[in-house]
PDB file of C-alpha atoms in Angstrom:
ATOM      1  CA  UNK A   1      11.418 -41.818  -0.603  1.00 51.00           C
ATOM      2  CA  UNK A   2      12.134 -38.052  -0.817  1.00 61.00           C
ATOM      3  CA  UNK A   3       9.368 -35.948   1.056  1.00 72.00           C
ATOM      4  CA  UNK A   4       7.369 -33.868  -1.519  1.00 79.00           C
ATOM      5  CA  UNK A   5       6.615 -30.991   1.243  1.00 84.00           C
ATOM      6  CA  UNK A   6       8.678 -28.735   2.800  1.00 87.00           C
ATOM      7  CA  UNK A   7       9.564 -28.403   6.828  1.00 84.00           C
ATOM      8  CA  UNK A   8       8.912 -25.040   7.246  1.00 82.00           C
ATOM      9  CA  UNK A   9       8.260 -21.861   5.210  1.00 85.00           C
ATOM     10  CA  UNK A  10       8.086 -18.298   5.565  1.00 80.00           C
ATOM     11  CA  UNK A  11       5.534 -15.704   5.957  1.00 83.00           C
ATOM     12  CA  UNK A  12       5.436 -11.908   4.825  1.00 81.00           C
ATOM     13  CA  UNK A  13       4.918  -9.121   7.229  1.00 87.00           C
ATOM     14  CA  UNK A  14       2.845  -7.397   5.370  1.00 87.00           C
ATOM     15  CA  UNK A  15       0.153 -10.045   4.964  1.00 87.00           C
ATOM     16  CA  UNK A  16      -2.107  -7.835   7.513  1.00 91.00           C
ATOM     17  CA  UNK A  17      -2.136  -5.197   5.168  1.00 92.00           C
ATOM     18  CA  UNK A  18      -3.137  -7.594   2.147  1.00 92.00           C
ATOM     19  CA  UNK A  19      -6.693  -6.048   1.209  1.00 94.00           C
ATOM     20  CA  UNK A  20      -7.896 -10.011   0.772  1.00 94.00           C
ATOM     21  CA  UNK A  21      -6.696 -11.024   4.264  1.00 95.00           C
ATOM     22  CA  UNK A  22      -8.965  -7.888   5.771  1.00 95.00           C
ATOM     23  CA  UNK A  23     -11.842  -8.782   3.566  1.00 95.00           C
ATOM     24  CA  UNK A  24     -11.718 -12.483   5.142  1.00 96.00           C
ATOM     25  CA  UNK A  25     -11.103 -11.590   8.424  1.00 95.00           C
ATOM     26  CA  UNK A  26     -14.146  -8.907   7.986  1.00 95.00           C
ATOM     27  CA  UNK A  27     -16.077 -11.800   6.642  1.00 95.00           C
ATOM     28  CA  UNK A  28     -15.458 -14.767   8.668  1.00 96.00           C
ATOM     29  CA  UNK A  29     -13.414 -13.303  11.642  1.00 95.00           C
ATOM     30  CA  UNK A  30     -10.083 -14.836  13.428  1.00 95.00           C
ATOM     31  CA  UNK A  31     -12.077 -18.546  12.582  1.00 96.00           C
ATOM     32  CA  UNK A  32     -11.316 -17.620   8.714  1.00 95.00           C
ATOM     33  CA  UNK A  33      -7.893 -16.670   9.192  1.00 96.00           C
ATOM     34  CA  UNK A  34      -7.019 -19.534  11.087  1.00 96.00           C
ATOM     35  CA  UNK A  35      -8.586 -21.999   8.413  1.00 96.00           C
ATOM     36  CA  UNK A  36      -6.560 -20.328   5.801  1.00 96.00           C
ATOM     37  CA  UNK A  37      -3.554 -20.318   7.683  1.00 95.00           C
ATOM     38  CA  UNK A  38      -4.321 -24.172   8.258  1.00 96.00           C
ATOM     39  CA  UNK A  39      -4.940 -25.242   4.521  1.00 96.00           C
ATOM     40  CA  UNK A  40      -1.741 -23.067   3.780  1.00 95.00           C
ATOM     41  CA  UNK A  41       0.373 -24.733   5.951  1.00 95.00           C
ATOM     42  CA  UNK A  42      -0.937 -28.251   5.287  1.00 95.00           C
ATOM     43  CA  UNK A  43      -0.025 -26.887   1.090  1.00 94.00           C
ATOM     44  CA  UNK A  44       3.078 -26.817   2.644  1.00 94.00           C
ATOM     45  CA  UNK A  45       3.454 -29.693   4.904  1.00 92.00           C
ATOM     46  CA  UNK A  46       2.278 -32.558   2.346  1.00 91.00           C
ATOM     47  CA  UNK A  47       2.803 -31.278  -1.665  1.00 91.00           C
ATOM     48  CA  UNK A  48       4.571 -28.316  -1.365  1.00 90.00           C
ATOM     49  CA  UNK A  49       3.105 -26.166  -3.842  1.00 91.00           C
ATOM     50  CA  UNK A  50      -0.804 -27.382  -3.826  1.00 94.00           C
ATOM     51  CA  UNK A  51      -3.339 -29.935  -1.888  1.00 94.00           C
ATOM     52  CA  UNK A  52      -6.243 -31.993  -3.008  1.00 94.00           C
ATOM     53  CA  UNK A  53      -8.319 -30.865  -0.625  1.00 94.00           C
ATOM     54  CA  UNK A  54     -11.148 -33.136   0.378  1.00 92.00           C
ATOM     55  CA  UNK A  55     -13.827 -34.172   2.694  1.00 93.00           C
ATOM     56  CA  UNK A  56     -10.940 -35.697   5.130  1.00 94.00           C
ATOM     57  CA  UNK A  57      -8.793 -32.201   4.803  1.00 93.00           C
ATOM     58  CA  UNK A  58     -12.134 -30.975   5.759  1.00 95.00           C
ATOM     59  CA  UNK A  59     -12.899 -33.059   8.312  1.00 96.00           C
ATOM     60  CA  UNK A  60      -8.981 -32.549   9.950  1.00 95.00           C
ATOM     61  CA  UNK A  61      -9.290 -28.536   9.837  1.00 96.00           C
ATOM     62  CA  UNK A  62     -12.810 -28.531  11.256  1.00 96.00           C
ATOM     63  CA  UNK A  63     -11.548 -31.184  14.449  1.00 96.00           C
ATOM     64  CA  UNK A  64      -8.382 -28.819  14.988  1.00 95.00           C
ATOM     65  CA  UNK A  65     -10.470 -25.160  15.293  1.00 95.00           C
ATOM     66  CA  UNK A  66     -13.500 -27.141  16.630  1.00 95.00           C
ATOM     67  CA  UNK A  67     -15.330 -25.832  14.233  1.00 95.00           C
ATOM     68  CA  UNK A  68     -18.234 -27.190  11.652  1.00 96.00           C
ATOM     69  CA  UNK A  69     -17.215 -28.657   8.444  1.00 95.00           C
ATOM     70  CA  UNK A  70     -19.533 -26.657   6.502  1.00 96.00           C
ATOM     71  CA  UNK A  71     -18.142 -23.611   7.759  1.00 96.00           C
ATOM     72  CA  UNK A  72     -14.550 -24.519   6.753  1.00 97.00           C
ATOM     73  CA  UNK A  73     -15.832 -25.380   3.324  1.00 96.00           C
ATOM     74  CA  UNK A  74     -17.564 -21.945   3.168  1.00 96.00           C
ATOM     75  CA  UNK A  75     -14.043 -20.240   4.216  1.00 97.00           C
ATOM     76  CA  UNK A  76     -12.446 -22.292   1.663  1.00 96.00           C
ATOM     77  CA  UNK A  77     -14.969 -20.906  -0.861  1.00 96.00           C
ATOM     78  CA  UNK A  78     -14.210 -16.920   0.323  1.00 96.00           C
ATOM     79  CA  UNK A  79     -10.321 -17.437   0.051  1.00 96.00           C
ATOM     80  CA  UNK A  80     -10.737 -18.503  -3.602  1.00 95.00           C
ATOM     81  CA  UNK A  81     -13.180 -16.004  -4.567  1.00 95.00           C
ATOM     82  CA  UNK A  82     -11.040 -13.330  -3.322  1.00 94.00           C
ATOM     83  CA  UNK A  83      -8.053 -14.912  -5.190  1.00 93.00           C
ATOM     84  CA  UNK A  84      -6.190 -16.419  -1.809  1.00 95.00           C
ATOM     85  CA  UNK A  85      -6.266 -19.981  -3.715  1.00 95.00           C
ATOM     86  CA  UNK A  86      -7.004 -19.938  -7.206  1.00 95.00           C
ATOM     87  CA  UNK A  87     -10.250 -20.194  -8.343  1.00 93.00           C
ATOM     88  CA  UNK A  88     -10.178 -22.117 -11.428  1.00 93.00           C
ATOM     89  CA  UNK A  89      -8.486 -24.809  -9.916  1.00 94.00           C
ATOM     90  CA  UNK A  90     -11.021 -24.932  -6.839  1.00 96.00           C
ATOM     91  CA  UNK A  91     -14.163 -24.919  -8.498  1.00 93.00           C
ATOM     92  CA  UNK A  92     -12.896 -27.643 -11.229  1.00 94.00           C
ATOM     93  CA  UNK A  93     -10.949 -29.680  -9.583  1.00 93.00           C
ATOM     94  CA  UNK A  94     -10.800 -29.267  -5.657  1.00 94.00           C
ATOM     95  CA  UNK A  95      -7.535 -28.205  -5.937  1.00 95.00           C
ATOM     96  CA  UNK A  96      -5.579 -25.315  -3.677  1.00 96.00           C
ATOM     97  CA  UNK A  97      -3.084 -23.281  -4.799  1.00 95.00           C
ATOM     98  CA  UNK A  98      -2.086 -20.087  -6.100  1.00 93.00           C
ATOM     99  CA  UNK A  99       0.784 -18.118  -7.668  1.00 91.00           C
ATOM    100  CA  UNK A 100       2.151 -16.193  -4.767  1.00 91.00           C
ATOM    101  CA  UNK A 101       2.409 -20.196  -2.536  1.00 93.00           C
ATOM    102  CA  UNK A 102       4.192 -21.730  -6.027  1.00 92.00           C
ATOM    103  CA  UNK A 103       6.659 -18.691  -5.755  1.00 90.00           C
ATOM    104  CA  UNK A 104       7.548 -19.208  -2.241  1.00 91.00           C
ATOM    105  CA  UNK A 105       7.685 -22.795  -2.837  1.00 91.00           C
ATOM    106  CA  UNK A 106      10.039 -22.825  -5.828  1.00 90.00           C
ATOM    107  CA  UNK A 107      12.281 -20.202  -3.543  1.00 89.00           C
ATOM    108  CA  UNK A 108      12.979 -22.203  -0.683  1.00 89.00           C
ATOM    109  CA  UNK A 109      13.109 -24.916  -3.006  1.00 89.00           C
ATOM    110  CA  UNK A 110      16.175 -23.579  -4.584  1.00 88.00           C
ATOM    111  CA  UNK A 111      17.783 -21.704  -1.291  1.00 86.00           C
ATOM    112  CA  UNK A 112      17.803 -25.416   0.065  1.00 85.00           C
ATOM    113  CA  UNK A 113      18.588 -27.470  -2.889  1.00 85.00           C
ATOM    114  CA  UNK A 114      16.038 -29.134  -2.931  1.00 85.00           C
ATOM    115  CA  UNK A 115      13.967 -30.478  -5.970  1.00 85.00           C
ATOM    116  CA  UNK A 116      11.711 -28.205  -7.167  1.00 85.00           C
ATOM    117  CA  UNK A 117       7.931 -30.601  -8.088  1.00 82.00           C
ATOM    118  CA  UNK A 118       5.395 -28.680  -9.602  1.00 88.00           C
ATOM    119  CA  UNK A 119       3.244 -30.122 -11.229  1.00 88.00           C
ATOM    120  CA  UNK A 120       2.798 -29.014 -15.026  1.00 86.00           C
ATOM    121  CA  UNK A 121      -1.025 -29.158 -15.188  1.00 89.00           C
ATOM    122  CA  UNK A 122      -1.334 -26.955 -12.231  1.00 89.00           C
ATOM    123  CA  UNK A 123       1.804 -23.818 -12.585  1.00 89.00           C
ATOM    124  CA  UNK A 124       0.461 -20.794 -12.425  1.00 89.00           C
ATOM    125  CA  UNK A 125       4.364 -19.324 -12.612  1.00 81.00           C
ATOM    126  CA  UNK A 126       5.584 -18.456 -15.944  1.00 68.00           C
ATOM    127  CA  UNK A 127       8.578 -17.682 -15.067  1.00 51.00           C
ATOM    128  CA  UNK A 128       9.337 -21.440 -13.633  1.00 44.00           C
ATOM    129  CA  UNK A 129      11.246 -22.832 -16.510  1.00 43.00           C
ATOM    130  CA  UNK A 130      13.554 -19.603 -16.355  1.00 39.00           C
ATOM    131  CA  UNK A 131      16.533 -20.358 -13.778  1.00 44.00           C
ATOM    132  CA  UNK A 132      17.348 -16.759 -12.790  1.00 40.00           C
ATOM    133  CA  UNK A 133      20.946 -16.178 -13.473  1.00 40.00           C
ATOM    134  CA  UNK A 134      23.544 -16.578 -10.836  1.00 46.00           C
ATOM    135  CA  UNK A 135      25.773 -13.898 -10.523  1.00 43.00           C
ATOM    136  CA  UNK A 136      29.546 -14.793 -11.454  1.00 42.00           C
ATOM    137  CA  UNK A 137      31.962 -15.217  -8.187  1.00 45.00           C
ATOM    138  CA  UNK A 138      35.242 -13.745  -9.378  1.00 41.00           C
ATOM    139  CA  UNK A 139      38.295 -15.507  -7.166  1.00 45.00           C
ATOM    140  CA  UNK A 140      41.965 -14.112  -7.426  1.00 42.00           C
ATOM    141  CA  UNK A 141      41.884 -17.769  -9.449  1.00 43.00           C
ATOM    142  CA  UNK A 142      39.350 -17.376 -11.764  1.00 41.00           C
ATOM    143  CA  UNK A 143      40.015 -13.551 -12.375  1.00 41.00           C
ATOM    144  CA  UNK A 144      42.292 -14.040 -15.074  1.00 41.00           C
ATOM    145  CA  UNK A 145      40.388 -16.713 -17.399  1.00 39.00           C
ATOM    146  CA  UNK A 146      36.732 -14.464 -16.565  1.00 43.00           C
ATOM    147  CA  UNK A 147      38.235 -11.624 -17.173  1.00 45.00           C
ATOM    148  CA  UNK A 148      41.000 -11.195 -20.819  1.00 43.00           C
ATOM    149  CA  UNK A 149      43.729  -8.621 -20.458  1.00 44.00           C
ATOM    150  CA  UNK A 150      43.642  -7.037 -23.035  1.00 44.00           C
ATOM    151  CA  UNK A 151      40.234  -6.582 -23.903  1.00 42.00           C
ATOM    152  CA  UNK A 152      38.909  -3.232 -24.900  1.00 42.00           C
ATOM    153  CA  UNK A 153      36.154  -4.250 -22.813  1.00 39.00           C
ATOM    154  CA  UNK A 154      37.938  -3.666 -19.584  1.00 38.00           C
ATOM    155  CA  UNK A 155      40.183  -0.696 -21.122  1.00 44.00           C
ATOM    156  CA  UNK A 156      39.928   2.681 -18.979  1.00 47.00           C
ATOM    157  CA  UNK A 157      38.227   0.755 -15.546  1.00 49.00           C
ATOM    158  CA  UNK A 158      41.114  -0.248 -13.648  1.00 51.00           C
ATOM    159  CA  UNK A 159      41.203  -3.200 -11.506  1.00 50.00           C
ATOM    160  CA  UNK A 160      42.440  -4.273  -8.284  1.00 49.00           C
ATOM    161  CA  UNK A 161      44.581  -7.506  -7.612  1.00 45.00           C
ATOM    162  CA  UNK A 162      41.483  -9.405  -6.592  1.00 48.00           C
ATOM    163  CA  UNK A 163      39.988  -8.712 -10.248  1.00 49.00           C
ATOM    164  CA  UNK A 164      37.065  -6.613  -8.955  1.00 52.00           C
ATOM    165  CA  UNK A 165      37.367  -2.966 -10.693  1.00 52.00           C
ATOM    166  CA  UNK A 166      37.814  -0.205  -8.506  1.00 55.00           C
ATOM    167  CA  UNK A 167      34.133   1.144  -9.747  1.00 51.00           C
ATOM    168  CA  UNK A 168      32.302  -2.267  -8.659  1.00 52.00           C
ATOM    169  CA  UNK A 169      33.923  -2.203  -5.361  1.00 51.00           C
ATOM    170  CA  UNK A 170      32.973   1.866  -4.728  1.00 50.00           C
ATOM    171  CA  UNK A 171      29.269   0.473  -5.855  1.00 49.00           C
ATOM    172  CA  UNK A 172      29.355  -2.168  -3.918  1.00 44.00           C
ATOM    173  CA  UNK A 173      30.620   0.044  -0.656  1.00 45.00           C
ATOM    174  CA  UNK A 174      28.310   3.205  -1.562  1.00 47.00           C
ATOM    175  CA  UNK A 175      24.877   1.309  -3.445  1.00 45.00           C
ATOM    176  CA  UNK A 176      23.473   3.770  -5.637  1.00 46.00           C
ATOM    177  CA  UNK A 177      20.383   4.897  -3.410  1.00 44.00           C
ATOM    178  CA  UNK A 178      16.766   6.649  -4.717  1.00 45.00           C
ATOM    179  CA  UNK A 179      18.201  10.485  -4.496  1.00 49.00           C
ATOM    180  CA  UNK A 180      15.688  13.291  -4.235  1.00 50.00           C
ATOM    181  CA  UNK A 181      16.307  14.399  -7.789  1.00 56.00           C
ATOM    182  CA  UNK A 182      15.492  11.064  -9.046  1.00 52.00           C
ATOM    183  CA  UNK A 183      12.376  10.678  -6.809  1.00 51.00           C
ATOM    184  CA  UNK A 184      11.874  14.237  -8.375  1.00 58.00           C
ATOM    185  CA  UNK A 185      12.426  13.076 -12.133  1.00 59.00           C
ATOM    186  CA  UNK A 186       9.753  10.102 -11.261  1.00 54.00           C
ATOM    187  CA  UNK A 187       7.058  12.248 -10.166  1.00 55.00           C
ATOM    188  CA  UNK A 188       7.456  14.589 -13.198  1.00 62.00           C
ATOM    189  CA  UNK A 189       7.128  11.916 -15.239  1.00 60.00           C
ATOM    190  CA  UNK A 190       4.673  10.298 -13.998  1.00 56.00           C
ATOM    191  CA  UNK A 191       2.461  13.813 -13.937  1.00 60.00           C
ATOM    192  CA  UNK A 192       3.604  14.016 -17.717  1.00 64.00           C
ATOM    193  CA  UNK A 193       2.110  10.839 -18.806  1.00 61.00           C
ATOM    194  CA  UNK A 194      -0.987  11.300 -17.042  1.00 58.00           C
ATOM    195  CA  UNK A 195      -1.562  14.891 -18.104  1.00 62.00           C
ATOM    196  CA  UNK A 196      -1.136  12.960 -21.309  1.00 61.00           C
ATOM    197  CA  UNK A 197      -3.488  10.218 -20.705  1.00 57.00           C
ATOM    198  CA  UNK A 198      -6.088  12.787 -19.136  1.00 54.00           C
ATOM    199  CA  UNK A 199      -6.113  14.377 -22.312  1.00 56.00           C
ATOM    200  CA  UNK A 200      -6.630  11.378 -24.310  1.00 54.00           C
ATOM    201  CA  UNK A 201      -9.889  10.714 -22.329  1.00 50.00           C
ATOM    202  CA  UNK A 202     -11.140  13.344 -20.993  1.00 50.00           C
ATOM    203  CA  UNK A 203     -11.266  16.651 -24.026  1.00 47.00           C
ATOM    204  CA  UNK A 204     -11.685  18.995 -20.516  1.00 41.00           C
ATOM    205  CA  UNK A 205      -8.449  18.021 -18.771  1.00 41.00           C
ATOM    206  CA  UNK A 206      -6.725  19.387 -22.126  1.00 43.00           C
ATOM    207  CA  UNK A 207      -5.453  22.642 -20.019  1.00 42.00           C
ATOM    208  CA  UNK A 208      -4.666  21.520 -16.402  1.00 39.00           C
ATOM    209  CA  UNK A 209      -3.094  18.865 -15.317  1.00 46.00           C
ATOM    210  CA  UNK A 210      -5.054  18.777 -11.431  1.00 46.00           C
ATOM    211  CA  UNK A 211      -8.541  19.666 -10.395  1.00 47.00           C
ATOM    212  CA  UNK A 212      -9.012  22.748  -7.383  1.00 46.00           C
ATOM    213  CA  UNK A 213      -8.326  20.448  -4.628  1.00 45.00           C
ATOM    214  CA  UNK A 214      -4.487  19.495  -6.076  1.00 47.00           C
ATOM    215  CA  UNK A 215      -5.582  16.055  -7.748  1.00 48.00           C
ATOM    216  CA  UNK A 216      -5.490  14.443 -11.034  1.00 48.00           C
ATOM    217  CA  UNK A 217      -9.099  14.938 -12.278  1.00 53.00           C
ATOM    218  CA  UNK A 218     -10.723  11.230 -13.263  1.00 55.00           C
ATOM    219  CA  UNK A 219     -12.731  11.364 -16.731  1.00 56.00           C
ATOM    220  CA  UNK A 220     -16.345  11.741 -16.201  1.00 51.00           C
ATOM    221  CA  UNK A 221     -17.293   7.959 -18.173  1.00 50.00           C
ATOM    222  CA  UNK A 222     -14.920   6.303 -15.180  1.00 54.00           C
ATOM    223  CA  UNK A 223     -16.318   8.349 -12.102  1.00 55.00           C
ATOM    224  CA  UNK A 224     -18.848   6.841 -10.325  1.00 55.00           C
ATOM    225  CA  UNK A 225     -18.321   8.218  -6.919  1.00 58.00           C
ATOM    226  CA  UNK A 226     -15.911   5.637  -5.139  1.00 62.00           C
ATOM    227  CA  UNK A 227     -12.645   6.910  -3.927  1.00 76.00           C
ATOM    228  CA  UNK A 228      -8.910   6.427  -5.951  1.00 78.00           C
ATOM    229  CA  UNK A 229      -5.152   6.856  -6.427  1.00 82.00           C
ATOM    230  CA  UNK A 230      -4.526   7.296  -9.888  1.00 80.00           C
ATOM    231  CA  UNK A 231      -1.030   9.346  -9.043  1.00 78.00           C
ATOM    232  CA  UNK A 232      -0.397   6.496  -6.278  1.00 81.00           C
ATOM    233  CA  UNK A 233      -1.192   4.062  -9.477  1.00 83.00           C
ATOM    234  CA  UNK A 234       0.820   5.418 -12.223  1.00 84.00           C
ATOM    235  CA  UNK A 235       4.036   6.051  -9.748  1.00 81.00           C
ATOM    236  CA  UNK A 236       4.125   2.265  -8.996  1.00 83.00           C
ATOM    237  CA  UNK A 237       3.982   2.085 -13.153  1.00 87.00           C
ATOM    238  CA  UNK A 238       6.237   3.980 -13.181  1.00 83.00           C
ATOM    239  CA  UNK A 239       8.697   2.352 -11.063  1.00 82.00           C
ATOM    240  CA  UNK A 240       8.602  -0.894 -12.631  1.00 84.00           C
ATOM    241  CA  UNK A 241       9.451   0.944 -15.365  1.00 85.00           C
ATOM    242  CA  UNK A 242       5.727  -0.445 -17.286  1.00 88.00           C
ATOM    243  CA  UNK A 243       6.111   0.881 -20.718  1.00 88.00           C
ATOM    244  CA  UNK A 244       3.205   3.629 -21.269  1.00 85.00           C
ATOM    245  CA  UNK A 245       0.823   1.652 -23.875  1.00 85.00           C
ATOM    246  CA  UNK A 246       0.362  -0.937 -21.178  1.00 86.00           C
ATOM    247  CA  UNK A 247       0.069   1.254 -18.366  1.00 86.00           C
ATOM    248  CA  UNK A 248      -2.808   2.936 -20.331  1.00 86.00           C
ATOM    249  CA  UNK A 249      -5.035   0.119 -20.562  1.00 87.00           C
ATOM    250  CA  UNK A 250      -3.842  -0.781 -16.741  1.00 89.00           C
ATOM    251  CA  UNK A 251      -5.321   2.149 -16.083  1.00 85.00           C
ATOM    252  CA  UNK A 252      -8.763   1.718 -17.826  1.00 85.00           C
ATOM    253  CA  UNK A 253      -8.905  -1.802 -16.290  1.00 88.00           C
ATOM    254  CA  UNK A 254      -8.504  -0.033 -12.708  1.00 84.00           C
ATOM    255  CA  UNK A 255     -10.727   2.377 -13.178  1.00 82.00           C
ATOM    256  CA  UNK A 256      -8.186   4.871 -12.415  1.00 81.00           C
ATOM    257  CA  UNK A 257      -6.671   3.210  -9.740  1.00 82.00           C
ATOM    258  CA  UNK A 258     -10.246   2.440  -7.793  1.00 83.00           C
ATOM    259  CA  UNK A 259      -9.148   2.162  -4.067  1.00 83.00           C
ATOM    260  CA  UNK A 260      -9.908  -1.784  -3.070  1.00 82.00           C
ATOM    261  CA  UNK A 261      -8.635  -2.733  -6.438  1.00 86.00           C
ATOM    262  CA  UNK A 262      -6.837  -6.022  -7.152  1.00 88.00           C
ATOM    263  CA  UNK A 263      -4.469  -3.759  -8.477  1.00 87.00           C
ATOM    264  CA  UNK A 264      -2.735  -3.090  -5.369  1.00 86.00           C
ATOM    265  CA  UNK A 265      -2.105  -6.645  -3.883  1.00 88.00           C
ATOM    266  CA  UNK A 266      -0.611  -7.389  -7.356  1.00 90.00           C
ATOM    267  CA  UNK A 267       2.196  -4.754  -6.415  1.00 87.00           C
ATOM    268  CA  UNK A 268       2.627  -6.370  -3.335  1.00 87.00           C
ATOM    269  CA  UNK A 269       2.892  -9.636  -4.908  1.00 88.00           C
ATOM    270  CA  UNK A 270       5.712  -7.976  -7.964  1.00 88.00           C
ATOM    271  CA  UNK A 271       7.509  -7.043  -4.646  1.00 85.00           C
ATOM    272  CA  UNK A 272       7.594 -10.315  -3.226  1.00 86.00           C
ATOM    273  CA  UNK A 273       8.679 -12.226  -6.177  1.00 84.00           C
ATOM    274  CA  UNK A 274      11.629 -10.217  -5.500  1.00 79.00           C
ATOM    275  CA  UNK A 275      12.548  -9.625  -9.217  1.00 79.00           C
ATOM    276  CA  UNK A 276      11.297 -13.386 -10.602  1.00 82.00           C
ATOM    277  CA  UNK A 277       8.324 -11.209 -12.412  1.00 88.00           C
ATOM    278  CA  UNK A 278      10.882  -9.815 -15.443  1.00 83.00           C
ATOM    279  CA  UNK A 279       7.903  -7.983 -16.716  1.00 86.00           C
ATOM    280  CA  UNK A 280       5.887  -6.495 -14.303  1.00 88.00           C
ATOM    281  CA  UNK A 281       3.110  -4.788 -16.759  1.00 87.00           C
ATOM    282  CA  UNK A 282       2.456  -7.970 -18.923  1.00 88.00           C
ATOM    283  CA  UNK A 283       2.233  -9.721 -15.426  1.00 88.00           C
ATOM    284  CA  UNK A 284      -0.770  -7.390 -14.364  1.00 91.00           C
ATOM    285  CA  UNK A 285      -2.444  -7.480 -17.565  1.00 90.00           C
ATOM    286  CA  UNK A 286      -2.753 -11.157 -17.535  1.00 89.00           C
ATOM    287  CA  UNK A 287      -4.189 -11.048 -14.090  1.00 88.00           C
ATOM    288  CA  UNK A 288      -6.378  -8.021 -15.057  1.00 90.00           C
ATOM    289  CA  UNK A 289      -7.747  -8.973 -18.199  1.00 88.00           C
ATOM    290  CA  UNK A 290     -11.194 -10.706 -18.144  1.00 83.00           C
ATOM    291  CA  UNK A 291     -10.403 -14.441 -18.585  1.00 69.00           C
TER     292      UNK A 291
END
């Protein structure tokens, strides 16, 4: 019988700066972070992408920390309210899981070969059913039946023996790289289309773009005092390129980029998917929306 779960996984570096991990670890201390870490690994260990996780899973967690089994129920509880498992599938049906473990699931799945078993009624990745594709290997074999002659296609880019052209090998020694004037070009625009969207809601930002202390001013229906990004939020728009009638309502559904946000672990999480979210901005609506 093929095993179902996986023998080991990774983990992200950055999962100490993950605003949910500090809110647990605020809340419950190192005992919350080590049930977490427990129930994720046992995800793992058994299904692979999800557990059924009952009064024995309880029971098994509490025995190994040496803690209660009331208290590992009530960590259980936090991590789904703060979106660590998700919460639909918790409070109806006792199941963990959550978008960011299916992801790392389906990758190993596929670095190792192995078959990928989610199951339908519980994907929470869209993206699943889409095998990304692979990128063609071009062999001094292959070159000449991948690659016509005489095509106009491949007119003016000459090519080496090995049927590589001689610009995809200079790309592929020298990567194109983030330049200052492109960094440049991304901060003007992003100051364009929110001098743009200040405008739009706010009749007194019609004639400067930032307030006296250098900031883009917030319109007075969304300020109620707690601290934000907004330029920090509209240059991570920005670069995933989110096209400007979605980043406007991301941007009412932030409240201007309210520090402690959702909104910024779901950057973190468009980072780690490593380019399996194709479109970033519908992505964060659909988690930002009210259900």
């Amino acid at each position: 019988m093929t095993k179902k779960g996986l023998t080991y996984y990774q983990a992200d570096t950055d999962r100490f700066q993950d605003i949910r991990i500090k809110r647990l670890k605020k809340r419950y201390g190192c005992e919350g972070y080590a049930v977490f870490q427990y129930v994720q690994n046992e995800i793992y260990r058994v299904e692979g992408s999800f557990i059924c996780f009952d009064e024995d899973q309880a029971f098994d967690c509490a025995e190994y920390w040496n803690i209660s089994e009331e208290l590992v129920i009530d960590i259980v509880d936090y991590c789904a309210e703060i979106n660590l498992f998700d919460r639909n599938f918790w409070t109806s049906r006792r199941i963990l899981t959550s978008q960011a473990i299916q992801q790392r699931y389906i990758e190993i799945c596929r670095r190792a070969k192995k078959r990928i078993a989610v199951p339908d009624d519980i994907t929470l990745i869209a993206e699943k059913a889409v095998e990304m594709p692979k990128p063609a290997t071009i062999t001094a074999q292959t070159a000449e039946i991948q690659q016509p002659q005489n095509s106009a296609e491949f007119r003016g880019n000459p090519q080496t023996s090995d049927g590589i052209s001689d610009k995809e090998k200079k790309n592929k020694i020298n990567p194109p790289s983030d330049s200052p004037q492109r960094g440049e070009t991304q901060r003007r625009n992003v100051q364009n289309l929110l001098s743009g969207l200040n405008r739009k809601f706010d009749a007194t930002c019609q004639h400067s773009q930032l307030d006296e202390r250098g900031k883009t001013p917030i319109p007075p229906e969304l300020d109620n005092g707690k601290g934000r990004n907004p330029d920090g939020l509209m240059y991570n728009l920005e670069k995933y390129h989110v096209p400007r009638h979605e980043a406007e309502e991301i941007l009412m559904l932030t409240r201007y980029g309210e520090i402690g946000h959702p909104i910024w672990a779901l950057f973190q999480e468009i980072d780690r998917s490593r380019g399996k979210i194709t479109m970033p901005g519908r992505f964060l609506l659909s988690r930002l929306r009210p259900s």
